[in-house]
mmCIF file of C-alpha atoms and ligand atoms in Angstrom:
data_model
loop_
_atom_site.group_PDB
_atom_site.id
_atom_site.type_symbol
_atom_site.label_atom_id
_atom_site.label_comp_id
_atom_site.label_asym_id
_atom_site.label_seq_id
_atom_site.Cartn_x
_atom_site.Cartn_y
_atom_site.Cartn_z
ATOM 1 C CA MET A 163 -0.094 -0.016 0.103
ATOM 2 C CA THR A 164 1.266 3.530 -0.936
ATOM 3 C CA GLU A 165 1.692 6.298 1.513
ATOM 4 C CA GLU A 166 -1.168 8.125 -0.125
ATOM 5 C CA ILE A 167 -3.574 5.084 0.147
ATOM 6 C CA GLU A 168 -2.573 4.761 3.856
ATOM 7 C CA LYS A 169 -3.377 8.705 4.284
ATOM 8 C CA LEU A 170 -6.869 8.230 2.431
ATOM 9 C CA ARG A 171 -7.594 5.475 4.721
ATOM 10 C CA ASP A 172 -6.720 7.061 7.893
ATOM 11 C CA MET A 173 -9.012 10.329 6.602
ATOM 12 C CA ILE A 174 -11.865 7.865 5.998
ATOM 13 C CA ALA A 175 -11.726 6.347 9.298
ATOM 14 C CA GLY A 176 -11.887 9.600 11.006
ATOM 15 C CA SER A 177 -14.878 10.913 9.418
ATOM 16 C CA ASN A 178 -18.592 10.399 9.400
ATOM 17 C CA ASN A 179 -19.909 13.052 7.045
ATOM 18 C CA ILE A 180 -18.136 12.302 3.790
ATOM 19 C CA VAL A 181 -19.568 13.609 0.452
ATOM 20 C CA PHE A 182 -18.223 12.078 -2.822
ATOM 21 C CA PHE A 183 -18.376 13.785 -5.906
ATOM 22 C CA GLY A 184 -17.663 12.059 -9.113
ATOM 23 C CA GLY A 185 -17.258 12.728 -12.919
ATOM 24 C CA ALA A 186 -17.034 10.588 -15.911
ATOM 25 C CA GLY A 187 -13.920 8.995 -14.881
ATOM 26 C CA VAL A 188 -15.948 6.885 -12.449
ATOM 27 C CA SER A 189 -18.025 5.376 -15.185
ATOM 28 C CA THR A 190 -15.294 4.842 -17.679
ATOM 29 C CA GLU A 191 -13.709 2.176 -15.579
ATOM 30 C CA SER A 192 -17.106 0.164 -16.022
ATOM 31 C CA GLY A 193 -16.607 0.449 -19.735
ATOM 32 C CA ILE A 194 -18.978 3.508 -20.148
ATOM 33 C CA PRO A 195 -17.336 5.961 -22.725
ATOM 34 C CA ASP A 196 -16.795 9.547 -21.698
ATOM 35 C CA PHE A 197 -18.440 12.162 -24.044
ATOM 36 C CA ARG A 198 -16.118 14.717 -23.381
ATOM 37 C CA SER A 199 -12.832 12.898 -23.868
ATOM 38 C CA VAL A 200 -11.192 12.584 -27.689
ATOM 39 C CA ASP A 201 -11.301 8.939 -26.970
ATOM 40 C CA GLY A 202 -15.057 8.956 -26.306
ATOM 41 C CA LEU A 203 -18.040 9.603 -28.624
ATOM 42 C CA TYR A 204 -16.433 12.456 -30.755
ATOM 43 C CA ASN A 205 -14.850 10.578 -33.327
ATOM 44 C CA GLN A 206 -17.929 8.352 -34.424
ATOM 45 C CA LYS A 207 -20.017 7.621 -37.290
ATOM 46 C CA TYR A 208 -22.723 10.513 -36.768
ATOM 47 C CA LYS A 209 -23.543 13.256 -39.180
ATOM 48 C CA TYR A 210 -23.408 15.620 -35.995
ATOM 49 C CA PRO A 211 -21.279 15.855 -33.196
ATOM 50 C CA PRO A 212 -22.578 14.431 -30.048
ATOM 51 C CA GLU A 213 -23.094 17.686 -28.203
ATOM 52 C CA GLN A 214 -25.213 18.894 -30.923
ATOM 53 C CA ILE A 215 -27.303 15.659 -31.188
ATOM 54 C CA LEU A 216 -27.664 15.741 -27.265
ATOM 55 C CA SER A 217 -29.070 19.285 -27.268
ATOM 56 C CA ALA A 218 -32.486 20.510 -26.443
ATOM 57 C CA SER A 219 -32.921 22.248 -29.832
ATOM 58 C CA PHE A 220 -31.794 19.096 -31.918
ATOM 59 C CA PHE A 221 -34.060 17.032 -29.856
ATOM 60 C CA ARG A 222 -37.246 19.404 -30.601
ATOM 61 C CA LYS A 223 -36.332 19.518 -34.480
ATOM 62 C CA TYR A 224 -35.204 15.748 -35.021
ATOM 63 C CA PRO A 225 -36.444 13.700 -32.220
ATOM 64 C CA GLU A 226 -35.930 10.710 -34.597
ATOM 65 C CA GLU A 227 -32.301 11.104 -34.987
ATOM 66 C CA PHE A 228 -31.797 12.270 -31.238
ATOM 67 C CA TYR A 229 -33.225 8.580 -30.287
ATOM 68 C CA GLU A 230 -31.413 6.784 -32.851
ATOM 69 C CA PHE A 231 -28.300 7.971 -31.399
ATOM 70 C CA TYR A 232 -29.476 7.795 -27.889
ATOM 71 C CA ARG A 233 -30.317 4.162 -28.186
ATOM 72 C CA ASP A 234 -27.077 3.339 -29.955
ATOM 73 C CA LYS A 235 -24.837 5.040 -27.246
ATOM 74 C CA LEU A 236 -26.469 6.042 -24.211
ATOM 75 C CA VAL A 237 -28.604 3.105 -23.367
ATOM 76 C CA ILE A 238 -26.006 0.831 -21.590
ATOM 77 C CA GLY A 239 -26.457 -2.855 -21.776
ATOM 78 C CA ASP A 240 -24.955 -5.140 -19.309
ATOM 79 C CA VAL A 241 -22.619 -2.839 -17.423
ATOM 80 C CA LYS A 242 -21.734 -3.348 -13.823
ATOM 81 C CA PRO A 243 -20.752 -1.216 -10.951
ATOM 82 C CA ASN A 244 -16.966 -1.116 -10.494
ATOM 83 C CA ARG A 245 -14.968 -1.106 -6.916
ATOM 84 C CA ALA A 246 -15.390 2.574 -6.689
ATOM 85 C CA HIS A 247 -19.233 2.428 -7.034
ATOM 86 C CA LEU A 248 -19.273 -0.611 -4.378
ATOM 87 C CA ARG A 249 -17.024 0.752 -1.700
ATOM 88 C CA LEU A 250 -18.816 4.231 -1.687
ATOM 89 C CA ALA A 251 -22.000 2.182 -1.195
ATOM 90 C CA GLU A 252 -20.573 0.521 1.720
ATOM 91 C CA LEU A 253 -19.189 3.578 3.208
ATOM 92 C CA GLU A 254 -22.767 5.033 3.242
ATOM 93 C CA LYS A 255 -24.014 1.788 5.024
ATOM 94 C CA GLU A 256 -21.220 2.039 7.465
ATOM 95 C CA GLY A 257 -22.525 5.658 8.384
ATOM 96 C CA ARG A 258 -19.556 7.509 6.917
ATOM 97 C CA LEU A 259 -20.777 8.839 3.742
ATOM 98 C CA ARG A 260 -23.713 11.201 3.465
ATOM 99 C CA ALA A 261 -24.088 11.647 -0.147
ATOM 100 C CA VAL A 262 -22.820 10.826 -3.761
ATOM 101 C CA VAL A 263 -23.059 13.687 -6.186
ATOM 102 C CA THR A 264 -22.733 12.592 -9.740
ATOM 103 C CA GLN A 265 -22.222 14.166 -13.289
ATOM 104 C CA ASN A 266 -22.904 10.521 -14.569
ATOM 105 C CA ILE A 267 -26.398 9.616 -15.894
ATOM 106 C CA ASP A 268 -26.086 5.865 -15.707
ATOM 107 C CA GLY A 269 -27.376 4.979 -12.226
ATOM 108 C CA LEU A 270 -24.402 2.767 -11.572
ATOM 109 C CA HIS A 271 -24.182 4.047 -8.006
ATOM 110 C CA GLN A 272 -27.633 3.080 -7.260
ATOM 111 C CA SER A 273 -26.980 -0.313 -8.743
ATOM 112 C CA ALA A 274 -24.056 -0.631 -6.377
ATOM 113 C CA GLY A 275 -26.509 0.023 -3.340
ATOM 114 C CA SER A 276 -26.017 3.701 -2.841
ATOM 115 C CA ARG A 277 -29.340 5.333 -1.486
ATOM 116 C CA ASN A 278 -28.414 9.164 -1.529
ATOM 117 C CA VAL A 279 -27.293 10.092 -5.003
ATOM 118 C CA LEU A 280 -27.615 13.319 -6.494
ATOM 119 C CA GLU A 281 -27.823 13.124 -10.341
ATOM 120 C CA LEU A 282 -26.532 16.614 -11.704
ATOM 121 C CA HIS A 283 -27.397 15.539 -15.014
ATOM 122 C CA GLY A 284 -30.356 13.570 -14.684
ATOM 123 C CA THR A 285 -30.657 9.752 -15.362
ATOM 124 C CA ILE A 286 -30.946 7.435 -18.318
ATOM 125 C CA HIS A 287 -33.571 5.330 -16.219
ATOM 126 C CA ARG A 288 -36.440 7.759 -16.359
ATOM 127 C CA PHE A 289 -38.582 9.044 -18.994
ATOM 128 C CA TYR A 290 -41.468 11.566 -19.092
ATOM 129 C CA CYS A 291 -43.831 13.120 -21.597
ATOM 130 C CA VAL A 292 -42.819 16.698 -22.356
ATOM 131 C CA SER A 293 -46.537 17.584 -22.892
ATOM 132 C CA CYS A 294 -48.234 16.244 -19.694
ATOM 133 C CA GLY A 295 -45.351 14.953 -17.666
ATOM 134 C CA GLU A 296 -46.428 11.548 -17.451
ATOM 135 C CA GLU A 297 -43.684 8.998 -16.747
ATOM 136 C CA MET A 298 -43.047 5.924 -19.374
ATOM 137 C CA PRO A 299 -41.457 2.807 -17.743
ATOM 138 C CA GLU A 300 -37.713 2.723 -18.867
ATOM 139 C CA ALA A 301 -38.249 -0.813 -20.538
ATOM 140 C CA GLU A 302 -41.216 0.660 -22.516
ATOM 141 C CA ALA A 303 -39.247 3.611 -23.815
ATOM 142 C CA ASN A 304 -36.188 1.351 -24.660
ATOM 143 C CA LYS A 305 -38.126 -1.109 -26.356
ATOM 144 C CA SER A 306 -40.011 1.223 -28.560
ATOM 145 C CA THR A 307 -38.625 1.939 -32.025
ATOM 146 C CA GLY A 308 -38.540 5.575 -33.387
ATOM 147 C CA VAL A 309 -39.828 8.357 -30.921
ATOM 148 C CA PRO A 310 -41.945 7.080 -27.922
ATOM 149 C CA HIS A 311 -45.264 8.681 -27.527
ATOM 150 C CA CYS A 312 -47.139 9.022 -24.100
ATOM 151 C CA ALA A 313 -49.980 6.683 -23.497
ATOM 152 C CA LYS A 314 -51.997 9.302 -21.961
ATOM 153 C CA CYS A 315 -51.803 12.200 -24.205
ATOM 154 C CA GLY A 316 -49.678 11.217 -27.341
ATOM 155 C CA GLY A 317 -47.038 13.593 -26.501
ATOM 156 C CA ILE A 318 -43.310 13.060 -27.075
ATOM 157 C CA VAL A 319 -41.490 11.234 -24.323
ATOM 158 C CA ARG A 320 -38.080 12.163 -23.367
ATOM 159 C CA PRO A 321 -35.344 10.918 -21.171
ATOM 160 C CA ASP A 322 -34.828 12.693 -18.072
ATOM 161 C CA VAL A 323 -31.313 13.624 -18.767
ATOM 162 C CA VAL A 324 -30.189 17.318 -18.841
ATOM 163 C CA LEU A 325 -29.210 18.161 -22.460
ATOM 164 C CA TYR A 326 -26.822 20.690 -23.641
ATOM 165 C CA GLU A 327 -28.647 24.141 -23.706
ATOM 166 C CA GLU A 328 -30.663 23.097 -20.613
ATOM 167 C CA SER A 329 -29.810 24.021 -17.058
ATOM 168 C CA LEU A 330 -29.143 21.972 -14.304
ATOM 169 C CA ASN A 331 -32.030 21.120 -11.844
ATOM 170 C CA ASP A 332 -32.159 23.910 -9.084
ATOM 171 C CA LYS A 333 -33.238 21.477 -6.366
ATOM 172 C CA VAL A 334 -30.499 18.956 -7.026
ATOM 173 C CA ILE A 335 -27.820 21.732 -6.997
ATOM 174 C CA SER A 336 -29.009 23.159 -3.925
ATOM 175 C CA GLU A 337 -28.758 19.992 -2.117
ATOM 176 C CA ALA A 338 -25.285 19.174 -3.540
ATOM 177 C CA VAL A 339 -24.093 22.737 -2.231
ATOM 178 C CA ARG A 340 -25.634 21.739 1.151
ATOM 179 C CA TYR A 341 -23.999 18.283 1.447
ATOM 180 C CA ILE A 342 -20.677 19.758 0.293
ATOM 181 C CA ASN A 343 -20.923 22.548 2.642
ATOM 182 C CA GLU A 344 -21.508 20.398 5.480
ATOM 183 C CA ALA A 345 -19.116 17.709 4.801
ATOM 184 C CA ASP A 346 -16.367 16.965 6.921
ATOM 185 C CA MET A 347 -14.578 15.073 4.221
ATOM 186 C CA LEU A 348 -14.880 15.747 0.456
ATOM 187 C CA ILE A 349 -13.520 13.161 -2.136
ATOM 188 C CA ILE A 350 -13.657 14.195 -5.756
ATOM 189 C CA GLY A 351 -12.938 11.675 -8.307
ATOM 190 C CA GLY A 352 -12.778 10.800 -11.992
ATOM 191 C CA THR A 353 -13.161 14.577 -13.164
ATOM 192 C CA SER A 354 -10.558 16.800 -14.534
ATOM 193 C CA LEU A 355 -12.658 19.549 -12.841
ATOM 194 C CA ASN A 356 -12.808 21.655 -16.041
ATOM 195 C CA VAL A 357 -16.564 21.232 -16.812
ATOM 196 C CA TYR A 358 -19.063 23.339 -15.012
ATOM 197 C CA PRO A 359 -20.571 22.986 -12.429
ATOM 198 C CA ALA A 360 -17.803 20.801 -10.726
ATOM 199 C CA ALA A 361 -15.404 23.607 -10.163
ATOM 200 C CA GLY A 362 -17.828 25.841 -8.568
ATOM 201 C CA LEU A 363 -19.316 23.199 -6.105
ATOM 202 C CA ILE A 364 -15.951 22.532 -4.605
ATOM 203 C CA ASN A 365 -15.712 26.173 -3.276
ATOM 204 C CA TYR A 366 -18.482 25.488 -1.065
ATOM 205 C CA TYR A 367 -16.473 23.087 0.792
ATOM 206 C CA ARG A 368 -15.075 24.360 4.090
ATOM 207 C CA GLY A 369 -13.365 21.520 5.554
ATOM 208 C CA LYS A 370 -9.644 20.361 5.667
ATOM 209 C CA LYS A 371 -10.168 16.927 4.063
ATOM 210 C CA LEU A 372 -10.285 17.557 0.312
ATOM 211 C CA VAL A 373 -9.111 14.606 -1.701
ATOM 212 C CA LEU A 374 -8.457 14.705 -5.326
ATOM 213 C CA ILE A 375 -8.641 11.128 -7.139
ATOM 214 C CA ASN A 376 -7.908 11.428 -10.973
ATOM 215 C CA LYS A 377 -5.543 9.693 -13.464
ATOM 216 C CA GLN A 378 -4.374 13.349 -14.683
ATOM 217 C CA PRO A 379 -3.511 16.281 -12.391
ATOM 218 C CA THR A 380 -6.364 19.051 -12.340
ATOM 219 C CA PRO A 381 -6.087 22.779 -11.768
ATOM 220 C CA TYR A 382 -7.261 22.137 -8.243
ATOM 221 C CA ASP A 383 -4.477 20.021 -6.993
ATOM 222 C CA ARG A 384 -2.593 22.588 -4.980
ATOM 223 C CA HIS A 385 -5.882 23.174 -3.024
ATOM 224 C CA ALA A 386 -6.330 19.509 -1.940
ATOM 225 C CA ASN A 387 -5.200 18.034 1.179
ATOM 226 C CA LEU A 388 -4.503 14.891 -0.583
ATOM 227 C CA VAL A 389 -4.072 14.103 -4.407
ATOM 228 C CA ILE A 390 -3.958 10.398 -5.917
ATOM 229 C CA ASN A 391 -3.185 10.079 -9.681
ATOM 230 C CA GLU A 392 -4.440 6.719 -9.908
ATOM 231 C CA LYS A 393 -7.531 4.847 -11.222
ATOM 232 C CA ILE A 394 -10.565 5.416 -8.891
ATOM 233 C CA GLY A 395 -11.565 1.753 -8.930
ATOM 234 C CA GLU A 396 -8.125 0.647 -7.759
ATOM 235 C CA VAL A 397 -7.998 3.125 -5.234
ATOM 236 C CA PHE A 398 -11.269 2.320 -3.819
ATOM 237 C CA ALA A 399 -10.236 -1.311 -3.822
ATOM 238 C CA GLN A 400 -7.583 -0.405 -1.112
ATOM 239 C CA VAL A 401 -9.566 1.651 1.421
HETATM 240 ZN ZN1 ZN B 8 -48.680 13.016 -22.092
#
């Protein structure tokens, strides 16, 4: 065990109000591609770049093309939580961790057993009608071909994910701010901290146990109390 891992263990052992903030890197270790990385979905076969297809205006204009891309790329098959997800769920059960704040939409924290998960960008596991708000079960939305329509009013059904051009849910943001503000330890993992709102949220942390776990260095490394440049799953397997 390295010195850093040992330090992380000690910090966790002395905490009972940990908040974890995670980015795409937490999911990539489960095999889910990162939209924002060059190795991700940018260099793919579609006519438009992913950030255009996954925008609110594109969805309004071309819902069929949106769903074609969505089903091809965002509906995940047999993906399993990795050791980071699993250990975080355990830490919650042990009464050490209060909340997971995530930028991912895949629901892997919940599959691992985490209960208090704040999904900043929504989830691929919920669908609703844009006209009347009626929810459609995930299995139904995913098995339909083309654009799914509401059983109640015939309106277009969309996934409950935050699209480009849309703002984040205020309630989720303020909950995340509250948890981070009150946390005795903040662990940030799998994010380069370049993407809004990650960088802004860190500023609400007031404690002295700020841990950054990321394969590459981040602009916030010098503010952290502990920096670990390793794969997040491998780190959590050891603590
Ligand atoms: Zn409806």
